Structure formats: C-alpha cells, structure tokens
Tab-separated table of C-alpha atoms in Angstrom:
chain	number	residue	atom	x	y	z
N	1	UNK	CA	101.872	71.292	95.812
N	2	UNK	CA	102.189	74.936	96.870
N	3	UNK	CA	102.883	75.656	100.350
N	4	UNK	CA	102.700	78.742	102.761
N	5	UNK	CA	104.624	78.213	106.110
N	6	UNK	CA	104.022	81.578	108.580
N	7	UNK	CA	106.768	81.621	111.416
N	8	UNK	CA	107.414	84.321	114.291
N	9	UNK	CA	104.267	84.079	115.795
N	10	UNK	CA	104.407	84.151	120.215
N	11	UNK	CA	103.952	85.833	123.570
N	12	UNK	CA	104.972	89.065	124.000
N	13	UNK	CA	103.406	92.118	126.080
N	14	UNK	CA	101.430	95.406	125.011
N	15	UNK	CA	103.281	97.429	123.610
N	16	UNK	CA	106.091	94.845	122.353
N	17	UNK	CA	106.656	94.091	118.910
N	18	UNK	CA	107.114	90.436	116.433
N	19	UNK	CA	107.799	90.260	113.308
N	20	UNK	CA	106.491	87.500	111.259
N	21	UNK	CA	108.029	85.709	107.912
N	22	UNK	CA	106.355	83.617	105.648
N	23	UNK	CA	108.067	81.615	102.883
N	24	UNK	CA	106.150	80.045	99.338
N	25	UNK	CA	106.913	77.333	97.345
N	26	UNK	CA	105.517	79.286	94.420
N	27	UNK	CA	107.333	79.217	91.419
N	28	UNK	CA	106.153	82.043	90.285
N	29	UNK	CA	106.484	84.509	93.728
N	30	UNK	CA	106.953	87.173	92.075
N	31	UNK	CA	103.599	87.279	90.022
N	32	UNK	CA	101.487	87.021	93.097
N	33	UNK	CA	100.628	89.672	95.479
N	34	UNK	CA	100.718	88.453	98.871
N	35	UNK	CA	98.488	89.259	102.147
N	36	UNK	CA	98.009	88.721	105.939
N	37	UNK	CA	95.015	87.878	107.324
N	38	UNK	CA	93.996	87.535	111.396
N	39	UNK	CA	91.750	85.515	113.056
N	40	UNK	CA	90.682	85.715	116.696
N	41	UNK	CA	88.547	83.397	118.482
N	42	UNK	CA	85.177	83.405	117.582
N	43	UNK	CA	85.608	86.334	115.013
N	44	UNK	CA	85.436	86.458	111.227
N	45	UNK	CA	88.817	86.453	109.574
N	46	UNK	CA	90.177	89.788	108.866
N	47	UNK	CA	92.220	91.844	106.401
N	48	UNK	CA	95.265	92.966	108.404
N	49	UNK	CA	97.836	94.020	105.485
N	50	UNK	CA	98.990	93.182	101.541
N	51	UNK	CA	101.793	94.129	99.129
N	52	UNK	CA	101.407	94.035	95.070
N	53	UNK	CA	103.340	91.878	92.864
N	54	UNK	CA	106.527	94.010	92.342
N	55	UNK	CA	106.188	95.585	96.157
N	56	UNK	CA	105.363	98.858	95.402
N	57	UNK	CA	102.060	99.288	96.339
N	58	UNK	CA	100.704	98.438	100.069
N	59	UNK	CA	97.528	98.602	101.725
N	60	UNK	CA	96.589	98.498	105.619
N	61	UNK	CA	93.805	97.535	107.692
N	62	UNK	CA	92.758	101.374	109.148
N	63	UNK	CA	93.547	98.869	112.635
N	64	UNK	CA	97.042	98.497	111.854
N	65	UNK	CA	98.063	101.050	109.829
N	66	UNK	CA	101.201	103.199	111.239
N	67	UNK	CA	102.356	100.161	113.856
N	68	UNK	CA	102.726	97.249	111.109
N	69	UNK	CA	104.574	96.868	107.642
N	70	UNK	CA	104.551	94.661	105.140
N	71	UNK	CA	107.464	93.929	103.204
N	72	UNK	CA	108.612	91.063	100.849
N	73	UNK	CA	111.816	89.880	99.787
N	74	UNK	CA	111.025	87.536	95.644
N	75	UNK	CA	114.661	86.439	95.489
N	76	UNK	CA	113.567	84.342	98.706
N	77	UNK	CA	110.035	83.711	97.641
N	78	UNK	CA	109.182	85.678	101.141
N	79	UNK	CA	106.827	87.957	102.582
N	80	UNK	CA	106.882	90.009	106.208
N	81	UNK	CA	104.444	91.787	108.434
N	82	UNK	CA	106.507	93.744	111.220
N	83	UNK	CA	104.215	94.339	113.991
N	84	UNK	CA	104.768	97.007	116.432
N	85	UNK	CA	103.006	98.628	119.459
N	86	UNK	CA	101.171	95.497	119.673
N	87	UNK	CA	97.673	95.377	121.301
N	88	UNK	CA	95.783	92.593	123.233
N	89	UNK	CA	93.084	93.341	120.549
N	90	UNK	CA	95.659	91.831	117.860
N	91	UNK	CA	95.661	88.466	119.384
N	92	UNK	CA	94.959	86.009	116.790
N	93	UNK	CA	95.644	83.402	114.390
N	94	UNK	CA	98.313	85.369	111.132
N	95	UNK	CA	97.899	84.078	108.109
N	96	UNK	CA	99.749	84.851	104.753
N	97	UNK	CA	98.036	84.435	101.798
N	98	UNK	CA	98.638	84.744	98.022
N	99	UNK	CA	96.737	85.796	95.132
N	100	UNK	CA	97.057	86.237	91.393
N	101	UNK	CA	95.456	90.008	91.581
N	102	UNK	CA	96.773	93.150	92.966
N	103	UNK	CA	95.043	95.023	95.334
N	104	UNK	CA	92.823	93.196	96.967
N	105	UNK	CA	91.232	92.886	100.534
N	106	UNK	CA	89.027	90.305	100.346
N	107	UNK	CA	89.775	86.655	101.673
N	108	UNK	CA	87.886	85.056	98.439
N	109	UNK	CA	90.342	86.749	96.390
N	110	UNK	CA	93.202	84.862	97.446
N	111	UNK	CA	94.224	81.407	96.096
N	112	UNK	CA	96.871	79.661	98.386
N	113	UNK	CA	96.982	79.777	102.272
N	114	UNK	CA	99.466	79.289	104.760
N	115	UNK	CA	98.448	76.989	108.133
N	116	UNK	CA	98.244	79.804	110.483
N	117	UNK	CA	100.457	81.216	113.264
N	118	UNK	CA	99.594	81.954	116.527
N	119	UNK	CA	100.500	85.835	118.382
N	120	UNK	CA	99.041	86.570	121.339
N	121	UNK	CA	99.484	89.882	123.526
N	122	UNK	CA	98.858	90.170	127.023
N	123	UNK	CA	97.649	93.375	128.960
C-alpha cells in the first residue's frame, strides 16, 4: 500500500517561514513527479507547487511563486515545499501528491495522496 506522510505543518506568524517534508513509500520515487496542493476552509483545493521526475523542472502557483520552493531529495523517496514570507491567506490544509506525468497542475492528474498537514498563519 503506498503511503504519503506530510510533516512540518504549525503556527507561526506573517511573515515567518516552515518548511514542510513529505516522505513515499513508492518504490518507484523517482518515476513520479510530485506536487503540493492547499486547502482552506470552505475553498476548492488548490495547486500550490510541483517538481518533475528527475527535479529539473518546477512550476508555481503565480500565489507562491518567489516565497516557496520545491525541492526533492529520490535517494530518500522525499519531497519539500520551503515556505517563506508566509501570509494569513496561506492558511490551509498541505498536501503532497504524486503522479505518473510531468507537468501537471491539475488535482485529477495525480494518483497517490498524502493525509494532509495543517499550517496556519496569524496576522
């Protein structure tokens, strides 16, 4: 059973920054590019960031881009979004995702799902 456990979530203040890790049990890591999603209360969930296969290529929400990065790390089957300058506006549920296609925004296009982790930012 593949898994996708999202850690680094929390509290911090406008203007602070948290950088969150997720880790698959895919055997195959490598193969799959990887994404984060966000989720805020009563809102649709949202592209926030994602990273191709080999790393090279990454893509930003025009919300995020210039304060987060996504970076990944296949020898530990890993994937990071460094958020900084953080915003009450980015409060929400992260969520890493993986799929077997580069390049892609959409949620449908991703196959496995991690449970969710919570950041919120206060004014």
């Amino acid at each position: 059973q593949v898994q996708l456990v999202e850690s680094g979530g929390g509290l911090v203040q406008a203007g602070g920054s948290l950088r969150l890790s997720c880790t698959a049990s895919l055997r195959t890591f490598s193969s799959f590019a990887m994404g984060w999603f966000r989720q805020a209360p009563g809102k649709e969930r949202e592209f926030v960031a994602a990273i191709s296969s080999g790393g090279r290529v990454k893509f930003y929400a025009d919300a995020v881009k210039g304060r987060f990065t996504i970076s990944r790390d296949n020898a530990k089957n890993s994937v990071y979004l460094q958020m900084n300058t953080l915003k009450p506006e980015d409060t929400a549920v992260y969520y890493c995702a993986a799929s077997p296609n580069d390049n892609r925004r959409s949620a449908l296009d991703y196959t496995y799902w991690g449970q969710g982790t919570q950041v919120t930012v206060s004014s």
